[in-house]
mmCIF file of C-alpha atoms in Angstrom:
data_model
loop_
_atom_site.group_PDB
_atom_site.id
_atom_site.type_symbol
_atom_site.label_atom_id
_atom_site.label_comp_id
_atom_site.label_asym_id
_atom_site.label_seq_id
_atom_site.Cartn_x
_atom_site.Cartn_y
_atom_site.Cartn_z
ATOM 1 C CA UNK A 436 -62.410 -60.684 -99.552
ATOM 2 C CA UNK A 437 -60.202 -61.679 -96.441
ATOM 3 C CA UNK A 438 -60.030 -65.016 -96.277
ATOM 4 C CA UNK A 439 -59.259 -66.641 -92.803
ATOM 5 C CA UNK A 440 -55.818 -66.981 -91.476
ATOM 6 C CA UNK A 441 -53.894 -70.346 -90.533
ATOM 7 C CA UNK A 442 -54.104 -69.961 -87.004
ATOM 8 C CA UNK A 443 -57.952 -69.417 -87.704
ATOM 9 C CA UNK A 444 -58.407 -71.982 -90.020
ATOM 10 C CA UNK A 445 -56.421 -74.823 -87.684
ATOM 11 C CA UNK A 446 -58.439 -73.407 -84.494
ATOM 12 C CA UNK A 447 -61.044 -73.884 -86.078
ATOM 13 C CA UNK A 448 -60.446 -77.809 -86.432
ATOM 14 C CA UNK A 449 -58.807 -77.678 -83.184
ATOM 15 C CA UNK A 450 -62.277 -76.414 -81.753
ATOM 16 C CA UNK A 451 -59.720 -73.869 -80.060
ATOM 17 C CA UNK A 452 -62.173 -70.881 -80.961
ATOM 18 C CA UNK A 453 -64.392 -68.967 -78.836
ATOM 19 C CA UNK A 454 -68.051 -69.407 -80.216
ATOM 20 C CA UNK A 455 -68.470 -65.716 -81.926
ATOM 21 C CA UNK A 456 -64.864 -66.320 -83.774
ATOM 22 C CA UNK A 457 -66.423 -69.829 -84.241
ATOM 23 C CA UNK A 458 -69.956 -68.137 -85.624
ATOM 24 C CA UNK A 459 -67.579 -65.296 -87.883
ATOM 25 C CA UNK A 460 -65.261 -68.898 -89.428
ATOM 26 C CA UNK A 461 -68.361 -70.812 -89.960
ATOM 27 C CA UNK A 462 -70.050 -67.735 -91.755
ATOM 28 C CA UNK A 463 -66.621 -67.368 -94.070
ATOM 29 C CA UNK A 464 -66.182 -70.710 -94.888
ATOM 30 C CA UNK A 465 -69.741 -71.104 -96.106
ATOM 31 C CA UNK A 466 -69.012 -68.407 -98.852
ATOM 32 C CA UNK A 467 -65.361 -68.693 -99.637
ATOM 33 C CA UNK A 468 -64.252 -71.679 -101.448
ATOM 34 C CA UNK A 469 -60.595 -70.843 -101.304
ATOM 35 C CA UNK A 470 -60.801 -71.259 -97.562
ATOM 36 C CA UNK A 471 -63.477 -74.713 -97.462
ATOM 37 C CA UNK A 472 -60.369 -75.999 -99.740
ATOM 38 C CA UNK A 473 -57.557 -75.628 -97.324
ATOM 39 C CA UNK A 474 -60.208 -76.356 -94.706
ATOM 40 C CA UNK A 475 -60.737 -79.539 -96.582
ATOM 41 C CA UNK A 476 -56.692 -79.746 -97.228
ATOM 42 C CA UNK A 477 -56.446 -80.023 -93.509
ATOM 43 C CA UNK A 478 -59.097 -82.424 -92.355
ATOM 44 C CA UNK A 479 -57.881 -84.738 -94.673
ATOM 45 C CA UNK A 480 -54.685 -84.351 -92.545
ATOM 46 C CA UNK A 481 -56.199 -85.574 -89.173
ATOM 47 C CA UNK A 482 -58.450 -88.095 -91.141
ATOM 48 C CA UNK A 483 -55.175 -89.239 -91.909
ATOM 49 C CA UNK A 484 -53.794 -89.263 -88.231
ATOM 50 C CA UNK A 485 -56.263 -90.502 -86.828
ATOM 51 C CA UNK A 486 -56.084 -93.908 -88.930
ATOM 52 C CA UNK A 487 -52.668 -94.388 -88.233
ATOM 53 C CA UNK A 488 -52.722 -98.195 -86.873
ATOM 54 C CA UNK A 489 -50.236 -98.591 -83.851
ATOM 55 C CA UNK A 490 -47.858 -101.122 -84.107
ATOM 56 C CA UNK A 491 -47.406 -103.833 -81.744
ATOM 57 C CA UNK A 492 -44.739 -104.664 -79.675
ATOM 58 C CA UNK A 493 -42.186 -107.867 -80.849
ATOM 59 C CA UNK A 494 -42.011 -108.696 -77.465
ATOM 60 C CA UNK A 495 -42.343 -108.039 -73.427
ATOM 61 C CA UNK A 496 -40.022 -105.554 -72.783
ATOM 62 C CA UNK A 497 -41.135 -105.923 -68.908
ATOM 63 C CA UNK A 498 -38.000 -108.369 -67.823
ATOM 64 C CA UNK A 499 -34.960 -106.353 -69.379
ATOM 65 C CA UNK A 500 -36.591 -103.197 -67.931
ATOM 66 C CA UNK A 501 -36.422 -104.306 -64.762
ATOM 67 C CA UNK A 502 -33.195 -106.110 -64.598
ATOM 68 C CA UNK A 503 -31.624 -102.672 -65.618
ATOM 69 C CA UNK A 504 -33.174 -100.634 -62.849
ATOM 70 C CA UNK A 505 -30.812 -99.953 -59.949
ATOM 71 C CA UNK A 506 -29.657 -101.978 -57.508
ATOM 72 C CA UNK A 507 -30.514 -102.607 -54.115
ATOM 73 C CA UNK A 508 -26.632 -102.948 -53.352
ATOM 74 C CA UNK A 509 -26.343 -99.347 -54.227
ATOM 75 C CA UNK A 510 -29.119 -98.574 -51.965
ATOM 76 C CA UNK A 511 -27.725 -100.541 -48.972
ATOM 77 C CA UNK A 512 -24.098 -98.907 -49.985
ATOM 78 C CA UNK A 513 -26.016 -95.242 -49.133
ATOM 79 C CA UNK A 514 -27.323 -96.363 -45.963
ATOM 80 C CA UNK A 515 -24.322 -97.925 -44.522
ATOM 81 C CA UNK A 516 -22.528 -94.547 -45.571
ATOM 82 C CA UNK A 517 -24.790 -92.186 -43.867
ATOM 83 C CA UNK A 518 -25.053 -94.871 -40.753
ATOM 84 C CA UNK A 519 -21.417 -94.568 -40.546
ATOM 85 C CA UNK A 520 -21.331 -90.696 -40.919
ATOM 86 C CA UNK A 521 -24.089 -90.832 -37.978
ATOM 87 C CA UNK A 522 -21.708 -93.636 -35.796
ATOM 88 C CA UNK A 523 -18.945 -91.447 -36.287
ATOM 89 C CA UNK A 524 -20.850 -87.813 -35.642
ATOM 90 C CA UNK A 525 -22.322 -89.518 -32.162
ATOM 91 C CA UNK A 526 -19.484 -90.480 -30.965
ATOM 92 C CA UNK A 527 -17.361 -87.475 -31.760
ATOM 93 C CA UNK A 528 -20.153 -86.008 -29.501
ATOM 94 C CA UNK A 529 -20.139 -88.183 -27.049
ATOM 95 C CA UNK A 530 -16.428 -87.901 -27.152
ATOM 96 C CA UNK A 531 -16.251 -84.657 -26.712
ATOM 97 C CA UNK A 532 -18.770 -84.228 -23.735
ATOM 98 C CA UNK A 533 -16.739 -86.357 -21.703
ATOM 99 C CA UNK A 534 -13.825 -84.536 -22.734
ATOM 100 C CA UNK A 535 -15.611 -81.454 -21.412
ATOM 101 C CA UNK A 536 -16.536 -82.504 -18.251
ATOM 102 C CA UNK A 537 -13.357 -84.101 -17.369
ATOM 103 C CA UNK A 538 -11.646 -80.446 -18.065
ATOM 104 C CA UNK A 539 -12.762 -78.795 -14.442
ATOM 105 C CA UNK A 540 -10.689 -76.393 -13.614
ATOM 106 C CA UNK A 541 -8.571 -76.705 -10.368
ATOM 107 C CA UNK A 542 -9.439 -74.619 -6.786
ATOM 108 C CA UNK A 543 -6.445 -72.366 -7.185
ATOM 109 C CA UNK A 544 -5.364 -71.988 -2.986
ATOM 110 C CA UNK A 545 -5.282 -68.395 -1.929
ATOM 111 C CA UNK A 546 -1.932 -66.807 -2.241
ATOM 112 C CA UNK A 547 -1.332 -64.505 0.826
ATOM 113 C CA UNK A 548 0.350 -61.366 -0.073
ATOM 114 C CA UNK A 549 4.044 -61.487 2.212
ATOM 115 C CA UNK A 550 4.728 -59.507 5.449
ATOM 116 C CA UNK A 551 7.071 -56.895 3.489
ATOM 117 C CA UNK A 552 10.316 -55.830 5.971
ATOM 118 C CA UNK A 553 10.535 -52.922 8.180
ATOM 119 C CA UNK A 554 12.132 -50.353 6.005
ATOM 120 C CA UNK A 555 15.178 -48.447 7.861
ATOM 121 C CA UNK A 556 15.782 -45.556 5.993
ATOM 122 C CA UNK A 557 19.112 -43.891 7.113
ATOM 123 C CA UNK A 558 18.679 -40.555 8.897
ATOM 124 C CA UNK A 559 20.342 -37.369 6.782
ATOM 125 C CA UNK A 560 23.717 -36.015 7.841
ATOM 126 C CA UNK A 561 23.153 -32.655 9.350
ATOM 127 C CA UNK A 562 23.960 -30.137 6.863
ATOM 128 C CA UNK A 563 26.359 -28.069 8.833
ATOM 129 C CA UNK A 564 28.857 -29.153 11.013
ATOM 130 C CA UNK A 565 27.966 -27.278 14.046
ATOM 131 C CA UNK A 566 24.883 -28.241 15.440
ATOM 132 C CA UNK A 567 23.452 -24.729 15.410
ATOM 133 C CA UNK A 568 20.427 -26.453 15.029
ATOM 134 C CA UNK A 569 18.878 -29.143 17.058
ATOM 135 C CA UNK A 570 17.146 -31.666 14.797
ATOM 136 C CA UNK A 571 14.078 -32.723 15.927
ATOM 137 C CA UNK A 572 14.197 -35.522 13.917
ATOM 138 C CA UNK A 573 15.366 -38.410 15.316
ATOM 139 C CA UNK A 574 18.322 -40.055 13.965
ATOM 140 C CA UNK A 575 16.323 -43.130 12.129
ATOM 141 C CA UNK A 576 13.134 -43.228 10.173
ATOM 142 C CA UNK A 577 11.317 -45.888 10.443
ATOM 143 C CA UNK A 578 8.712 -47.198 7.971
ATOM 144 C CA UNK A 579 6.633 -49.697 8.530
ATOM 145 C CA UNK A 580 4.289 -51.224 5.483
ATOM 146 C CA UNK A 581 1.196 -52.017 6.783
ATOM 147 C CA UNK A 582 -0.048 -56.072 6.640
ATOM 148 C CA UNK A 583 -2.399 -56.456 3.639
ATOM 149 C CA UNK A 584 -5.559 -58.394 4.457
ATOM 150 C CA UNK A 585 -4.849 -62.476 2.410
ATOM 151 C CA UNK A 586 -6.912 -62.575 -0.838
ATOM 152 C CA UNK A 587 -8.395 -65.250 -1.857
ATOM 153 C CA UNK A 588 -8.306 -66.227 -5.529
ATOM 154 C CA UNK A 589 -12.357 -66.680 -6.848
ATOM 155 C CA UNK A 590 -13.047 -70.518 -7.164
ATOM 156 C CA UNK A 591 -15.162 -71.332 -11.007
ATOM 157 C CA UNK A 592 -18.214 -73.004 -10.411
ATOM 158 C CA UNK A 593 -18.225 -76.834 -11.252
ATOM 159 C CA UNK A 594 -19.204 -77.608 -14.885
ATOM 160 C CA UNK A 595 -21.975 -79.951 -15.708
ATOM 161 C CA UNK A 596 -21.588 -81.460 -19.137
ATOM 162 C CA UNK A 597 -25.593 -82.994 -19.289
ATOM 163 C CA UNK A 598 -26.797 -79.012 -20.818
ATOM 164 C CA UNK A 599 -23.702 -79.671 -23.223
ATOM 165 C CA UNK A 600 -24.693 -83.380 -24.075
ATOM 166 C CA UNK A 601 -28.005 -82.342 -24.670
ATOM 167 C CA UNK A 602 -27.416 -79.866 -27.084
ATOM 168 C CA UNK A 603 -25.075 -82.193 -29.238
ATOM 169 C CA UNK A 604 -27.231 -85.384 -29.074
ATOM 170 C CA UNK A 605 -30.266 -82.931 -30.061
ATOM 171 C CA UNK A 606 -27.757 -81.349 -32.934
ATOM 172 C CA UNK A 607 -27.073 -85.413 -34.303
ATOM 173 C CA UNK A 608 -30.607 -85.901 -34.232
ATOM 174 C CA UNK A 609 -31.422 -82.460 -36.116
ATOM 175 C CA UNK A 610 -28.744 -83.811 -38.619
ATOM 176 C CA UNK A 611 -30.187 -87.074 -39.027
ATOM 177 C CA UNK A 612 -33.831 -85.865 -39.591
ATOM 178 C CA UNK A 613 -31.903 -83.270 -42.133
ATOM 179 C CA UNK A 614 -30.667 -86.330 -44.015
ATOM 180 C CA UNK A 615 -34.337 -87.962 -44.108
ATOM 181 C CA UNK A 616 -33.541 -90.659 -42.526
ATOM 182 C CA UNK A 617 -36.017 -90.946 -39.742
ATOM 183 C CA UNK A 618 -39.244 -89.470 -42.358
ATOM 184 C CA UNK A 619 -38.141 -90.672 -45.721
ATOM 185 C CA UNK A 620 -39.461 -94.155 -47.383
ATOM 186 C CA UNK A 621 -36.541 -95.249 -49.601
ATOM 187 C CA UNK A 622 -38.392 -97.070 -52.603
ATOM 188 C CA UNK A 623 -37.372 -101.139 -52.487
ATOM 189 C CA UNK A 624 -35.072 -101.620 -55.158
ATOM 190 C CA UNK A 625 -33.375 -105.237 -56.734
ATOM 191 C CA UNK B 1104 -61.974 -100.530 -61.180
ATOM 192 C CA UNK B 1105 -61.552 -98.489 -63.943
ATOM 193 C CA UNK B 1106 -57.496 -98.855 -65.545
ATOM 194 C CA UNK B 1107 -57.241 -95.172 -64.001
ATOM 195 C CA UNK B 1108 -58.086 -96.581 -60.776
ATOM 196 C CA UNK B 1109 -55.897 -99.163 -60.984
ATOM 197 C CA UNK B 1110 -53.071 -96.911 -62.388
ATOM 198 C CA UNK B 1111 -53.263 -94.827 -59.558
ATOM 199 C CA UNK B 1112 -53.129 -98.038 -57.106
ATOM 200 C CA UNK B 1113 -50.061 -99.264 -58.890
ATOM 201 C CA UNK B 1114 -48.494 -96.451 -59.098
ATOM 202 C CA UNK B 1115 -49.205 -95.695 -55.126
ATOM 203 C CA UNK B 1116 -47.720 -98.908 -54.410
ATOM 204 C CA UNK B 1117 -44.761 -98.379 -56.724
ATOM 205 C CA UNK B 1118 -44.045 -95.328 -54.920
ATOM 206 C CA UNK B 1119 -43.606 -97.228 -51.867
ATOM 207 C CA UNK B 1120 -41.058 -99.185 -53.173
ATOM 208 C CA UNK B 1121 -43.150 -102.270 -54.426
ATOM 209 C CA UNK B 1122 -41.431 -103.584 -57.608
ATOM 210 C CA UNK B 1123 -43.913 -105.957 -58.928
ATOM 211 C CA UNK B 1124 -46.205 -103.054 -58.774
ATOM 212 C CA UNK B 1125 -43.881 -101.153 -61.065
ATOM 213 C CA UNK B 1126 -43.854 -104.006 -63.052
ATOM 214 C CA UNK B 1127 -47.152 -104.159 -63.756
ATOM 215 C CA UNK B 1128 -47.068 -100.836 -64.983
ATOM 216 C CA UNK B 1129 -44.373 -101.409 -67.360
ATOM 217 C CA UNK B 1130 -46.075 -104.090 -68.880
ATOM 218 C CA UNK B 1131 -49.340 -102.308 -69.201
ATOM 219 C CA UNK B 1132 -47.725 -99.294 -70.460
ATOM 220 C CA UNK B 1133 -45.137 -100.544 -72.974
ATOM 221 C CA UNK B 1134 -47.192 -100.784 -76.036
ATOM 222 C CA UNK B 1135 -48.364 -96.769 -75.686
ATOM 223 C CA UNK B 1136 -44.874 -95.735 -74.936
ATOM 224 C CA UNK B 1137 -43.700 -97.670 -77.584
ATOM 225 C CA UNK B 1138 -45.508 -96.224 -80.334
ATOM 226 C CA UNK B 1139 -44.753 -92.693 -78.453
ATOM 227 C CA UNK B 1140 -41.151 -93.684 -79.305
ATOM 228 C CA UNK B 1141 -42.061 -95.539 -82.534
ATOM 229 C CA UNK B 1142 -43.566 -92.080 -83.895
ATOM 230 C CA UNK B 1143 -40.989 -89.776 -82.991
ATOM 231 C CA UNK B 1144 -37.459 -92.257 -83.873
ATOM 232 C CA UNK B 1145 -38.638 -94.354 -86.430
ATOM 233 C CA UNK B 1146 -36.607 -96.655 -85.810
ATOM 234 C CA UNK B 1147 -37.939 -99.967 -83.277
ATOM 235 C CA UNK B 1148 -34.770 -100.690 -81.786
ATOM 236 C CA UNK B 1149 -33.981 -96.987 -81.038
ATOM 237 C CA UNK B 1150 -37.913 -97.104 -80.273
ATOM 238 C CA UNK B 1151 -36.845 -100.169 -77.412
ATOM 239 C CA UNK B 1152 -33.804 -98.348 -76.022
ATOM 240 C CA UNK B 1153 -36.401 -95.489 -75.728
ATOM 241 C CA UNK B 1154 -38.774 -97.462 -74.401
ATOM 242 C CA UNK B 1155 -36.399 -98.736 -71.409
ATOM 243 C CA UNK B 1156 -34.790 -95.373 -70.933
ATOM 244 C CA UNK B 1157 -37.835 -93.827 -70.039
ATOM 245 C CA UNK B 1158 -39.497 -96.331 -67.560
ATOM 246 C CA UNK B 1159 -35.815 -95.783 -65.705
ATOM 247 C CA UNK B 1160 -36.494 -92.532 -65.658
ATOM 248 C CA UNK B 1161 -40.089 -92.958 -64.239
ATOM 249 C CA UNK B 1162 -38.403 -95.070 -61.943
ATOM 250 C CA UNK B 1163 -35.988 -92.575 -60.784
ATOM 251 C CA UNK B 1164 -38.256 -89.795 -60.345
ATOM 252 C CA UNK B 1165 -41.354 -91.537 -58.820
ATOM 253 C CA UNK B 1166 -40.893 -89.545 -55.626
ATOM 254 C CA UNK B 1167 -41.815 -86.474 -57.779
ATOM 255 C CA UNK B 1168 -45.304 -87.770 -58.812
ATOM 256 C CA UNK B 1169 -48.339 -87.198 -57.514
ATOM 257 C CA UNK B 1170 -49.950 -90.848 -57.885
ATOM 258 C CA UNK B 1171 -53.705 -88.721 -58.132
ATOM 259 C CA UNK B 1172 -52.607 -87.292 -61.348
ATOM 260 C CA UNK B 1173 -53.345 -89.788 -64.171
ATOM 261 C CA UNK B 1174 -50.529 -92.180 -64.682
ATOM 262 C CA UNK B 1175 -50.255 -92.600 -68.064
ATOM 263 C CA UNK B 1176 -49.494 -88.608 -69.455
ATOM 264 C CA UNK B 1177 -46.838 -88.392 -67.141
ATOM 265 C CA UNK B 1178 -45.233 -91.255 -68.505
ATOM 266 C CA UNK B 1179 -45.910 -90.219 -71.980
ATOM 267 C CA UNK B 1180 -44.335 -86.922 -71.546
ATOM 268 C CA UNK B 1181 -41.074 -88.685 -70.464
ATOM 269 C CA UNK B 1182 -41.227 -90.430 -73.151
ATOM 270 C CA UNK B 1183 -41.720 -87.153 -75.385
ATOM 271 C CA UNK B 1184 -38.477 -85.825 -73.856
ATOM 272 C CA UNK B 1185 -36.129 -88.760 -74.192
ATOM 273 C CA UNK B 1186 -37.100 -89.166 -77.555
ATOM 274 C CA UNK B 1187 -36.443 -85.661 -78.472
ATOM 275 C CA UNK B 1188 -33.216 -85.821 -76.665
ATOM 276 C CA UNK B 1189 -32.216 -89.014 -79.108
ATOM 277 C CA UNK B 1190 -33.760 -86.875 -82.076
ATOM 278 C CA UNK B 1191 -31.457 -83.601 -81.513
ATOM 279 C CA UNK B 1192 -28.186 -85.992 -81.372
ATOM 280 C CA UNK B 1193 -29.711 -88.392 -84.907
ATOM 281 C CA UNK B 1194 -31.668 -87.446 -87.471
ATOM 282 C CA UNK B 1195 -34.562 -89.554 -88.053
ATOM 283 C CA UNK B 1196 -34.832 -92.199 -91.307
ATOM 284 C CA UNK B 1197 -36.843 -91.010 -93.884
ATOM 285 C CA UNK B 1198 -39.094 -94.153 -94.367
ATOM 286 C CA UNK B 1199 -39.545 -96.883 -92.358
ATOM 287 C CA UNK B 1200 -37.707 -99.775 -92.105
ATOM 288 C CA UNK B 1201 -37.936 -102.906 -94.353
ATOM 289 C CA UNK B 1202 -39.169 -104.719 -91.290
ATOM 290 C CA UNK B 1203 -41.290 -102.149 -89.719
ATOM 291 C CA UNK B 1204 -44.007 -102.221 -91.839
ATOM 292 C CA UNK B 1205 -47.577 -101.101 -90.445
ATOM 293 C CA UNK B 1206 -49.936 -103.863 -88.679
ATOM 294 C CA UNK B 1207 -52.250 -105.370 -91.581
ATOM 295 C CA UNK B 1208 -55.630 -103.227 -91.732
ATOM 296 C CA UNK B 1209 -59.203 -104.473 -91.160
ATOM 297 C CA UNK B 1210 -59.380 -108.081 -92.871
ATOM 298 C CA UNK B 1211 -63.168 -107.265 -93.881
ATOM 299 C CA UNK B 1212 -63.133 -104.670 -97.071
ATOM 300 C CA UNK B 1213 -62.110 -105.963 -100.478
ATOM 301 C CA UNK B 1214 -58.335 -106.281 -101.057
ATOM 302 C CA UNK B 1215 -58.172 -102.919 -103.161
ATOM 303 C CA UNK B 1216 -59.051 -101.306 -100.173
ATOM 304 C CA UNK B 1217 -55.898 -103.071 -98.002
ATOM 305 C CA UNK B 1218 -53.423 -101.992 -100.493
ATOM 306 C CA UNK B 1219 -54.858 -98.004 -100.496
ATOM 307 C CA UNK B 1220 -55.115 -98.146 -96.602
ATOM 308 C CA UNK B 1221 -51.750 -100.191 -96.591
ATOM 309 C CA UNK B 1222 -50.222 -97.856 -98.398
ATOM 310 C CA UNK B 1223 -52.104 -95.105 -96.969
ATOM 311 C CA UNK B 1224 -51.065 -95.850 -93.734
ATOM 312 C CA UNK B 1225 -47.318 -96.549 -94.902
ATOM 313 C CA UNK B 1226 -47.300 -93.214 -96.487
ATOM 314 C CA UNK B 1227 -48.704 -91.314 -93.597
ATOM 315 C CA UNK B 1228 -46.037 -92.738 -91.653
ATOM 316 C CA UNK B 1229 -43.136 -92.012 -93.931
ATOM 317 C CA UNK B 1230 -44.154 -88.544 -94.098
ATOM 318 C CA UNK B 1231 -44.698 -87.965 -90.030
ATOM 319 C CA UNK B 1232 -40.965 -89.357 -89.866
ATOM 320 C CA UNK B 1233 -39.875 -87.376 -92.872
ATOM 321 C CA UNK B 1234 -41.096 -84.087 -90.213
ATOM 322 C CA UNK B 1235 -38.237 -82.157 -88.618
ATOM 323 C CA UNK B 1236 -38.038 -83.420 -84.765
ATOM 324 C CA UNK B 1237 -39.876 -80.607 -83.292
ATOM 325 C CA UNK B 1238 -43.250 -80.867 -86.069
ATOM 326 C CA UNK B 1239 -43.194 -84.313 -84.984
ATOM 327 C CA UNK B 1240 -43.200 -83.703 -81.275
ATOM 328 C CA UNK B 1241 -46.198 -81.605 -81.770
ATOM 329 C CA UNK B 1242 -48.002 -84.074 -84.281
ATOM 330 C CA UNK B 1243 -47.437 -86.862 -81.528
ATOM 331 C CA UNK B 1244 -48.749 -84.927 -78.331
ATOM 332 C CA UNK B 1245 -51.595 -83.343 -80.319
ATOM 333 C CA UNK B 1246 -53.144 -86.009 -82.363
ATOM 334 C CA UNK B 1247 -51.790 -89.413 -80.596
ATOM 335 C CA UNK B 1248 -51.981 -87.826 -77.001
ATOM 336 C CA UNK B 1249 -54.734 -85.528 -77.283
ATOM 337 C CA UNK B 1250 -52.843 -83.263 -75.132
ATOM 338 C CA UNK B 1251 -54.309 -79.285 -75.470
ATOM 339 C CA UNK B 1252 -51.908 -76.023 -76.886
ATOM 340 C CA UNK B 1253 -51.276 -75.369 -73.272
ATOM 341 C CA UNK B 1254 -50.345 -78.833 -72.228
ATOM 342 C CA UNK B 1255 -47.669 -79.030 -75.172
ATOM 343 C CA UNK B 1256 -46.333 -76.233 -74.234
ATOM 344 C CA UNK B 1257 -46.025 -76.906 -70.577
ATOM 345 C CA UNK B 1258 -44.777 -80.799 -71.925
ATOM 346 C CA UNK B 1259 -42.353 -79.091 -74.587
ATOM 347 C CA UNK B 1260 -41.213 -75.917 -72.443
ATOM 348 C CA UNK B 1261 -42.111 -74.007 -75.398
ATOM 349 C CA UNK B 1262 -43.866 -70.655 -75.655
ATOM 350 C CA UNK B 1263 -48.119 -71.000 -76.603
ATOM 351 C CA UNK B 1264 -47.345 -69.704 -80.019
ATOM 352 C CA UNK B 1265 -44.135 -71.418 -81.127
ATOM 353 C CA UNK B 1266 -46.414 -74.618 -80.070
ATOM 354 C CA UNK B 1267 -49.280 -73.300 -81.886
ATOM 355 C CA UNK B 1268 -47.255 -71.912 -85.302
ATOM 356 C CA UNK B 1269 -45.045 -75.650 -85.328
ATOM 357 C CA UNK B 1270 -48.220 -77.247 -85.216
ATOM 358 C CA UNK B 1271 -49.372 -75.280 -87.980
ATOM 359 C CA UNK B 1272 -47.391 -75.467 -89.848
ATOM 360 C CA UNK B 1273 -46.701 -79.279 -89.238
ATOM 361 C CA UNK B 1274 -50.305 -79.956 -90.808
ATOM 362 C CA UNK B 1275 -49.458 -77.775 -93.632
ATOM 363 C CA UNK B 1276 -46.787 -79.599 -94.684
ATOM 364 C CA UNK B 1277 -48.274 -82.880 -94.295
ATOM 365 C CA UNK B 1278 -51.139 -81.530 -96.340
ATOM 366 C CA UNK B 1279 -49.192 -80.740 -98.727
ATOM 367 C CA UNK B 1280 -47.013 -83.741 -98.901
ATOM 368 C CA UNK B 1281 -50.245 -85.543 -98.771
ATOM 369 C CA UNK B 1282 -51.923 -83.887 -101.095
ATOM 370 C CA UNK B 1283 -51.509 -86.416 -104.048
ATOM 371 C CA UNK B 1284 -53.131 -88.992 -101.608
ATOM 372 C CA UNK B 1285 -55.911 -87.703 -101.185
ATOM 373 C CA UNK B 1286 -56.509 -86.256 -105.240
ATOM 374 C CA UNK B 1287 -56.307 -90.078 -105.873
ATOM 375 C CA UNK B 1288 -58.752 -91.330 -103.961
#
C-alpha cells in the first residue's frame, strides 16, 4: 500500500486540499493505520499550538516608542532646505531675466562705403620712337569707380524678456511640484 | 465600530500626521506584536527592542499603506521581518528565560492539571524556540497569524514550496520532539 505523503498528510490538516484529494486522504486514512498515526502525530502538534498562552506585556511600551520616533526638528530642517533651494532657484531666475533684458543689442549706424579716388593710370610710352603711328589713345586713362549706393547695417528687433520669465517661473514651479511640495502632506512629527 | 473599523480610522488619521492617533495604535497593538517578537527571539528584552523597532518602522513607512487593508497583518509582518533580521545576526536561547515563564493556566481544573499544562505549555515553548529561525517564522505566521501558504510566502519572499516543505517539516520535528508529551498523557 502507498501510504500518503507529507505534503498530503499536512494539507490535509491545513484543509489546503481540493475536495476529491480530500475524498482520496479521507478514504486512506480510514484503512491505513500507519498514516491515522502520523495524522494523529501531527494534530497533536497544532493541539499543542494552539494552547500556547500569550504572555503579557511588563509594561506600556507606548511612551518610549514614541519619544524615539523622529523629530519634528528634522522635519522643519528639510523644509527650510528645500525653501532655501527654491529662494535661491527664483531668484537666480529672476536674476537672470533681468539680466536678459538689460542685454539689447545696440542700433549699429550705417557705415557708408567711401567715395574711392579717381584712378590716373599713366598712359604707355609709345613703343617706337618715331611716331609712325598715331595713337588714338589719348595720353591719360582715366578711371573712375563708380559711387556705391550707403548700406545700411540690419537693426535686431527689441527683446522682450516676459516669454523668457515665463518659461523660468513656470520651470521653478515644475521643480517645486517635482519636489512635492505643493501636493504632499508631510506626516506631523515631535 | 468594530476594532477593524477603528483600526482603519486610526490608522487614516495617523497617516495624516496625527500622533496621538499613532499612539493609540501602539498601545492597542503592543501586546500582539509582542508575542510576534516573544515567539520568534525568545528573549523579552530583545522581544521590547523588537517591539519598538518595528512600530518605527510602521512609522516610517505609513505613506506606503493603504489604511483599507486591515491594520494589524501589516504590522505583524514587520514585525516578522525585524525579528528575522535579529535572528540571522543571534541565535535564539534554547529555553526560556528564568523570568519568562508562561502566564499561569486556567485557575479552575485540579492542580495536576496546572503542572501538565504548565509544563505543557513551557515545553511547547522551549521547543518552538529550540526551531531553526526560518521553522519558526513559518510556525508563527501559520498557527499564531493564521496567515495562508501564499501569504507566507508573499510575507517571507520565499518560493510556495520552500514555505510549504519548512512548514512541514517544522511540525515534524515538533512532533517528534513532542512526542514523549503526548505518550504521557
Amino acid at each position: 500500500m502507498n501510504h500518503l505523503s507529507d505534503f498530503t498528510i499536512n494539507e490535509y490538516l491545513d484543509d489546503a486540499l481540493d475536495a476529491p484529494a480530500r475524498r482520496a486522504a479521507e478514504t486512506h486514512l480510514a484503512a491505513c493505520p500507519a498514516c491515522r498515526a502520523r495524522l494523529d502525530d501531527l494534530r497533536f502538534v497544532f493541539v499543542s499550538l494552539e494552547r500556547v498562552a500569550d504572555l503579557r506585556l511588563h509594561r506600556d511600551l507606548t511612551p518610549a516608542i514614541m519619544a524615539n520616533l523622529p523629530r519634528k526638528a528634522g522635519l522643519r530642517f528639510r523644509q527650510r532646505a528645500l525653501a532655501a533651494q527654491g529662494g535661491v532657484a527664483l531668484g537666480f531666475a529672476l536674476w537672470l531675466g533681468a539680466f536678459l533684458a538689460a542685454l539689447r543689442p545696440p542700433t549699429l549706424p550705417a557705415l557708408p562705403l567711401p567715395d574711392l579716388p579717381t584712378l590716373q593710370l599713366p598712359a604707355l610710352l609709345p613703343l617706337f620712337p618715331l611716331d609712325l603711328f598715331t595713337s588714338p589713345l589719348p595720353n591719360v586713362l582715366t578711371f573712375h569707380i563708380p559711387d556705391l549706393p550707403t548700406l545700411p547695417l540690419p537693426t535686431l528687433p527689441a527683446f522682450h524678456p516676459l516669454p523668457l520669465l515665463t518659461a523660468i517661473l513656470a520651470s521653478f514651479a515644475l521643480w517645486l511640484i517635482g519636489n512635492r511640495i505643493l501636493l504632499r502632506t508631510l506626516p506631523e512629527r515631535r | 465600530m468594530t476594532p477593524a473599523n477603528d483600526d482603519r480610522l486610526l490608522a487614516t488619521r495617523a497617516a495624516r500626521g496625527d500622533s496621538q492617533a499613532f499612539a493609540e495604535l501602539v498601545h492597542r497593538h503592543q501586546q500582539a506584536i509582542f508575542n510576534v517578537a516573544y515567539r520568534l527571539l525568545g528573549n523579552v528584552q530583545d522581544a521590547e527592542d523588537a517591539v519598538q523597532e518595528t512600530f518605527l518602522r510602521v512609522y516610517r513607512f505609513f505613506g506606503r499603506f493603504d489604511v483599507n487593508r486591515p491594520f494589524a497583518p501589516w504590522v505583524k509582518r514587520i514585525a516578522v521581518n525585524v525579528c528575522l533580521n535579529r535572528m540571522t545576526n543571534r541565535p535564539a536561547p534554547r529555553s526560556l528565560d528564568a523570568d519568562d515563564a508562561p502566564p499561569a493556566p486556567d485557575p479552575s481544573p485540579g492542580p495536576e492539571v496546572h503542572t501538565i499544562q504548565r509544563d505543557l505549555g513551557r515545553r511547547v515553548w522551549d521547543e518552538i524556540l529550540a526551531l531553526p529561525p526560518r521553522y519558526r517564522a513559518v510556525i508563527e505566521l501559520r498557527h499564531f497569524q493564521g496567515l495562508s501558504y501564499a501569504e507566507i510566502a508573499e510575507a517571507l519572499n520565499l518560493p510556495l514550496n520552500t514555505v510549504k516543505s519548512d512548514l512541514f517539516r517544522a511540525r515534524k520535528l515538533l512532533a517528534t520532539r513532542l512526542r514523549d508529551l503526548r505518550e504521557n498523557r
